[in-house]
PDB file of C-alpha atoms in Angstrom:
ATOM      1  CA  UNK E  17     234.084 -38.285  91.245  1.00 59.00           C
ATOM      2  CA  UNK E  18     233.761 -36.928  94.716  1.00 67.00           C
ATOM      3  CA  UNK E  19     236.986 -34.333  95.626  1.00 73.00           C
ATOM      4  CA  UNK E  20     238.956 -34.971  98.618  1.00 85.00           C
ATOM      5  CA  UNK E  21     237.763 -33.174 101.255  1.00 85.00           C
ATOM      6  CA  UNK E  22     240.703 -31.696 103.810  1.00 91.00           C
ATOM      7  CA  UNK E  23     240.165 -30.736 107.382  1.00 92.00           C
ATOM      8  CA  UNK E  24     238.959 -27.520 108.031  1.00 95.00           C
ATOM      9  CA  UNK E  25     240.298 -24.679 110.840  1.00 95.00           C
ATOM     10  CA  UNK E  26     236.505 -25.857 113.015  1.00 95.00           C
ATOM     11  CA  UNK E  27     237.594 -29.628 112.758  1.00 96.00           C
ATOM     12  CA  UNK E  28     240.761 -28.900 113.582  1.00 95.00           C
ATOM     13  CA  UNK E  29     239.300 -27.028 116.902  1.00 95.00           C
ATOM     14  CA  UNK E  30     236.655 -29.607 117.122  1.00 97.00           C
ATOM     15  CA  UNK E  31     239.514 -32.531 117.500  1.00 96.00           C
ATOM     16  CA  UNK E  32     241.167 -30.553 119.921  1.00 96.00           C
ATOM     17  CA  UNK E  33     238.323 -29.795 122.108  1.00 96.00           C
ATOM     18  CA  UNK E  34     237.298 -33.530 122.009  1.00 97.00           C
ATOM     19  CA  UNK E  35     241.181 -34.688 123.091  1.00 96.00           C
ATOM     20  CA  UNK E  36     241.142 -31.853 125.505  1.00 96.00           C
ATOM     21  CA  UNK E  37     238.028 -33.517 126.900  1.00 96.00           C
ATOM     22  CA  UNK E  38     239.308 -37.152 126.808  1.00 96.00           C
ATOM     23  CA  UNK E  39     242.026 -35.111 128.697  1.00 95.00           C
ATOM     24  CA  UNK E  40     240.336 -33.885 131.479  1.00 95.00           C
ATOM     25  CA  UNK E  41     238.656 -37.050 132.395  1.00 96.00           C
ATOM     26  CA  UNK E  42     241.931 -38.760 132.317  1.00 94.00           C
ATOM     27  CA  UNK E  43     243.222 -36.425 134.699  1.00 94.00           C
ATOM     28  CA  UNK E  44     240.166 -36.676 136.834  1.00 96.00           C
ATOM     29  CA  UNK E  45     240.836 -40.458 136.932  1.00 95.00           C
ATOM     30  CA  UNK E  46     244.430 -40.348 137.418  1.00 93.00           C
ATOM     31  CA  UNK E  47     243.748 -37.765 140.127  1.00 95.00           C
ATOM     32  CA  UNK E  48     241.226 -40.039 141.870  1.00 95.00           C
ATOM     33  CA  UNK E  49     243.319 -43.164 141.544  1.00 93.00           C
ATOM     34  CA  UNK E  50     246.147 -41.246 144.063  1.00 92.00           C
ATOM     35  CA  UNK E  51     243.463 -39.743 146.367  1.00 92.00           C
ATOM     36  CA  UNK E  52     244.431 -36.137 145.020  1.00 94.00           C
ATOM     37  CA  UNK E  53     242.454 -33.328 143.018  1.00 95.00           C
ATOM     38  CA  UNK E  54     243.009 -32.511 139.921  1.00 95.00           C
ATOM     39  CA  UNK E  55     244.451 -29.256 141.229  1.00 96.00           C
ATOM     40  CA  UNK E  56     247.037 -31.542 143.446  1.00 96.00           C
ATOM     41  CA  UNK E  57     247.820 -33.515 140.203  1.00 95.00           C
ATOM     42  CA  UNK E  58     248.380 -30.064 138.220  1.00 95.00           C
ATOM     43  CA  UNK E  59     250.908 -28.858 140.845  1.00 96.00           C
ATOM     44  CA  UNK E  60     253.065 -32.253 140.859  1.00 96.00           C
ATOM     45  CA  UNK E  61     253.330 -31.724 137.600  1.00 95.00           C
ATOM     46  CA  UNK E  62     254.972 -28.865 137.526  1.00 96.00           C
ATOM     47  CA  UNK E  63     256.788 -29.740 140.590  1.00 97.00           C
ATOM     48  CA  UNK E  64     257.900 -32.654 138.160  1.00 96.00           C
ATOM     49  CA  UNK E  65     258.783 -30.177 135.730  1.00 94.00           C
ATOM     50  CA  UNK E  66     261.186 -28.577 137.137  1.00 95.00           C
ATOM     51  CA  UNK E  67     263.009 -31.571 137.973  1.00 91.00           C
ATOM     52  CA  UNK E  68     265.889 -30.799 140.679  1.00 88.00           C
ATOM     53  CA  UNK E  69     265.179 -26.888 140.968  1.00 93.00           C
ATOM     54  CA  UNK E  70     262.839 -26.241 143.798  1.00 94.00           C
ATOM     55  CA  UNK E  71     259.852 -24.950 142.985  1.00 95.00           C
ATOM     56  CA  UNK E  72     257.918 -21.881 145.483  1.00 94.00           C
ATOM     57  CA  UNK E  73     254.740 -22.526 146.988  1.00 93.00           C
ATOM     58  CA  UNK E  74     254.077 -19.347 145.340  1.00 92.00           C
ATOM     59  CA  UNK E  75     254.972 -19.981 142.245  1.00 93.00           C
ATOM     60  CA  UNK E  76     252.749 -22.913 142.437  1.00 95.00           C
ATOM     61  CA  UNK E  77     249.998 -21.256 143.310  1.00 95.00           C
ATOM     62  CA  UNK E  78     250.608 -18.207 140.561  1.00 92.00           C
ATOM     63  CA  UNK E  79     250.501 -21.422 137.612  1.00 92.00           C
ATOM     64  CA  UNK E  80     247.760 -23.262 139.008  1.00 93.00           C
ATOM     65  CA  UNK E  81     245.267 -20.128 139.586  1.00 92.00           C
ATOM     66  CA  UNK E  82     244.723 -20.578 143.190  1.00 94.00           C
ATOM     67  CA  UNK E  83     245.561 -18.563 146.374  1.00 94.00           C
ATOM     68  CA  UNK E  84     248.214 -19.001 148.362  1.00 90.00           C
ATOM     69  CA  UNK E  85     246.430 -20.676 151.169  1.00 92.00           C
ATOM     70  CA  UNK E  86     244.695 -22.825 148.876  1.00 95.00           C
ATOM     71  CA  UNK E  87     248.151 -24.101 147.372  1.00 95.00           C
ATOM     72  CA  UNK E  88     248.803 -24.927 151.687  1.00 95.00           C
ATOM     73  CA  UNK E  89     246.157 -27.563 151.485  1.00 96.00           C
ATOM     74  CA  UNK E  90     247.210 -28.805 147.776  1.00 97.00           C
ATOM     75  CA  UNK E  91     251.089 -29.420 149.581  1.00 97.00           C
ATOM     76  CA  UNK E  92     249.617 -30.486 152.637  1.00 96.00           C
ATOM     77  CA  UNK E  93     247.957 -33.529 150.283  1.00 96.00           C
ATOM     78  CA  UNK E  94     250.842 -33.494 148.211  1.00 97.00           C
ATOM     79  CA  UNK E  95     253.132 -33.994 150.891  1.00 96.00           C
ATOM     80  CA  UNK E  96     251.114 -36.173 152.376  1.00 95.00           C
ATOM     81  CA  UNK E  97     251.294 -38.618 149.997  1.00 94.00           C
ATOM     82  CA  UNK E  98     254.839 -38.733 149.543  1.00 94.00           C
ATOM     83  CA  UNK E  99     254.925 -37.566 146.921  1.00 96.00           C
ATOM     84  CA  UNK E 100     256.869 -33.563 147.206  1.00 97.00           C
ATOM     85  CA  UNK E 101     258.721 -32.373 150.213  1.00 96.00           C
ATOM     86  CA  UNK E 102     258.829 -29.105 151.779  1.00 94.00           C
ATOM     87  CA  UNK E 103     261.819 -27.153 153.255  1.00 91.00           C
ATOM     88  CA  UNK E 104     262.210 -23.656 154.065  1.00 90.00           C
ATOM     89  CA  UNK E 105     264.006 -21.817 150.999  1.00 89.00           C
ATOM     90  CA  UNK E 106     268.150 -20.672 152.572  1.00 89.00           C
ATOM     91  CA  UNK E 107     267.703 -17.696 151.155  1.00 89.00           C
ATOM     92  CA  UNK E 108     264.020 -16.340 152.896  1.00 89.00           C
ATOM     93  CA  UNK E 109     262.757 -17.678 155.764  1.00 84.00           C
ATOM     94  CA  UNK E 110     259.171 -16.816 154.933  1.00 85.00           C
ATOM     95  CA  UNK E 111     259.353 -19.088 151.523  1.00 89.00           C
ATOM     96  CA  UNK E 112     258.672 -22.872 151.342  1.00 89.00           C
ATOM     97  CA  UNK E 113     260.242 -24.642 148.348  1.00 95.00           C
ATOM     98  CA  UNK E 114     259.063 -27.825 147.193  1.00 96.00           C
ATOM     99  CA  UNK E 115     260.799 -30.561 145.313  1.00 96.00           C
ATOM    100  CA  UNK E 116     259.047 -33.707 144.509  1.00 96.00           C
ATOM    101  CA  UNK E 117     260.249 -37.041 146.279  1.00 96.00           C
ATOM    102  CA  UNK E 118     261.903 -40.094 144.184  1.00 94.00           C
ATOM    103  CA  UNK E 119     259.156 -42.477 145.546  1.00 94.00           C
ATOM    104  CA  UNK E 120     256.112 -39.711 144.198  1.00 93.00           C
ATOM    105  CA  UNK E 121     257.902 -39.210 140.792  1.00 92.00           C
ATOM    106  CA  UNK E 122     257.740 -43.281 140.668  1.00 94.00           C
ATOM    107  CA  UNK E 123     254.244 -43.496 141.524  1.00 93.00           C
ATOM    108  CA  UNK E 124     253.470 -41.051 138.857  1.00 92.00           C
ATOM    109  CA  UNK E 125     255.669 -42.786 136.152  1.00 93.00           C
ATOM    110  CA  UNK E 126     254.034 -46.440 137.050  1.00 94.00           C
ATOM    111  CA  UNK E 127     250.639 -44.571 136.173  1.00 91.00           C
ATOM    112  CA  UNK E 128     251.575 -42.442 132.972  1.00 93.00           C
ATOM    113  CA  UNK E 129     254.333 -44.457 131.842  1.00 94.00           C
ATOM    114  CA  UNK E 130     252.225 -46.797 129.394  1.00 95.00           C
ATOM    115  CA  UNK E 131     249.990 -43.232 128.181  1.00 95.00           C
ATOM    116  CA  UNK E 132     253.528 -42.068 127.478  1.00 95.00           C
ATOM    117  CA  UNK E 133     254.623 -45.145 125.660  1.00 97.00           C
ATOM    118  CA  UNK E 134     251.659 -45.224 123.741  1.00 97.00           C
ATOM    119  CA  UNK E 135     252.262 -41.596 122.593  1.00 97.00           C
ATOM    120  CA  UNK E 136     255.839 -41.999 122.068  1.00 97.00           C
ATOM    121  CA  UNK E 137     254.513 -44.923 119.431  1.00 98.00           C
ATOM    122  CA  UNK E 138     252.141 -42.257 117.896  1.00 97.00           C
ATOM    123  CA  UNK E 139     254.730 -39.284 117.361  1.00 97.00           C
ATOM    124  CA  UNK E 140     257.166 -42.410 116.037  1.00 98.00           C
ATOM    125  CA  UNK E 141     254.813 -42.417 113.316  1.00 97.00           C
ATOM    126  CA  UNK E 142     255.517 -38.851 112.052  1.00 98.00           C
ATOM    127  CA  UNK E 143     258.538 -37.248 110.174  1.00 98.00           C
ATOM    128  CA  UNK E 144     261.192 -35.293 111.893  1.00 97.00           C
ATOM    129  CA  UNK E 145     259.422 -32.087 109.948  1.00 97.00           C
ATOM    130  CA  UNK E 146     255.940 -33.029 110.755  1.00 97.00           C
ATOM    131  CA  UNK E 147     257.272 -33.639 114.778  1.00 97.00           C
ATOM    132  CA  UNK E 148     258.451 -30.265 114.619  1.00 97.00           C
ATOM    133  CA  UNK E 149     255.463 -28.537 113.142  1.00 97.00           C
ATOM    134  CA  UNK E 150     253.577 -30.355 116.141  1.00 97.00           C
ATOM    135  CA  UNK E 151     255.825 -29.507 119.201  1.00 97.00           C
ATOM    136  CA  UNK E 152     255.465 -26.033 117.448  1.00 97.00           C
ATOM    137  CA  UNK E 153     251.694 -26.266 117.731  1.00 97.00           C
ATOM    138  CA  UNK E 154     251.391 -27.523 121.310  1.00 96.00           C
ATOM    139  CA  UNK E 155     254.370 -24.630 122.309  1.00 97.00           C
ATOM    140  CA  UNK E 156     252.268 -21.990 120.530  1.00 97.00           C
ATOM    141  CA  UNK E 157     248.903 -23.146 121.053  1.00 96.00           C
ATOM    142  CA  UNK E 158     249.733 -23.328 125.142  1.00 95.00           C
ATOM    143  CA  UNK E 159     250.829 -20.069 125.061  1.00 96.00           C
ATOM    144  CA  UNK E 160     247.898 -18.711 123.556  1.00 97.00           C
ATOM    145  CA  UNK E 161     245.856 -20.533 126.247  1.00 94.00           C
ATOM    146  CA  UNK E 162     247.772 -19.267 129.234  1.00 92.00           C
ATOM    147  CA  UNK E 163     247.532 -15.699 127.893  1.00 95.00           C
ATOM    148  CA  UNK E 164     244.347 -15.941 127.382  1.00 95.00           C
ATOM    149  CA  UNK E 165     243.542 -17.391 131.237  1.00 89.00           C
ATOM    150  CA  UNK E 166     245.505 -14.194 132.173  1.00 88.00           C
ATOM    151  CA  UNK E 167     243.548 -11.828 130.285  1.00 91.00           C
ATOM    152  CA  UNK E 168     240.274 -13.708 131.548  1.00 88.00           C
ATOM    153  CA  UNK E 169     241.211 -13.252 135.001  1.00 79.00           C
TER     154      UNK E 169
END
């Protein structure tokens, strides 16, 4: 009789690098399917993020790695598109805030709402423990991939 075999720490990484991959063509698709970069698709999502605060050009262009005049064109697509506005920020003249427009948030629902459903159905699956041992996982394991970005910069 053959012992059960359990996953290992290199299939663990090896799943991981194959959803991350699955990923990234998703968002290449989803990106192309609005007319937008992946870049542009990145950004509205963390404009989406932050829901009703306003979010600095920026700070945009600090989270998604590019310059500051590269995050002009991104906004200029964005914005574009309908799907964030920009208005000068009360408080500085020289800073743009951007908040993302009803009709964009829609447009992005309408295309990840049935990937979200169909996750929602997968996490359904799990215990209340074994949900919290995986937000724990994606929390820690994104920080440990933004740190290291930073240190590889």
């Amino acid at each position: 009789m053959e012992a059960e075999r359990h996953p290992t720490v290199p299939d663990a990484i090896g799943a991981m690098d194959r959803m991350i991959a699955t990923m990234i063509v998703g968002q290449q698709e989803f990106a192309r399917r609005f007319g937008l970069s992946v870049t542009d698709l990145v950004c509205f999502a963390y404009v989406l993020e932050a829901g009703d605060t306003p979010v600095t050009a920026g700070d945009l262009a600090t989270r998604a790695h590019v310059t500051t005049g590269a995050i002009t064109g991104v906004l200029n697509r964005l914005e574009g598109r309908g799907f964030v506005a920009r208005k000068p920020d009360p408080a500085d003249r020289r800073r743009v805030l951007v908040v993302a427009r009803p009709t964009g948030a829609e447009q992005a629902m309408t295309l990840y709402g049935p990937f979200y459903e169909r996750l929602a159905e997968l996490f359904a699956g799990y215990t209340p423990d074994e949900l919290a041992v995986l937000t724990d996982w994606f929390t820690r394991a994104g920080d440990v991939a933004r740190t290291f970005l930073e240190e590889s910069r």
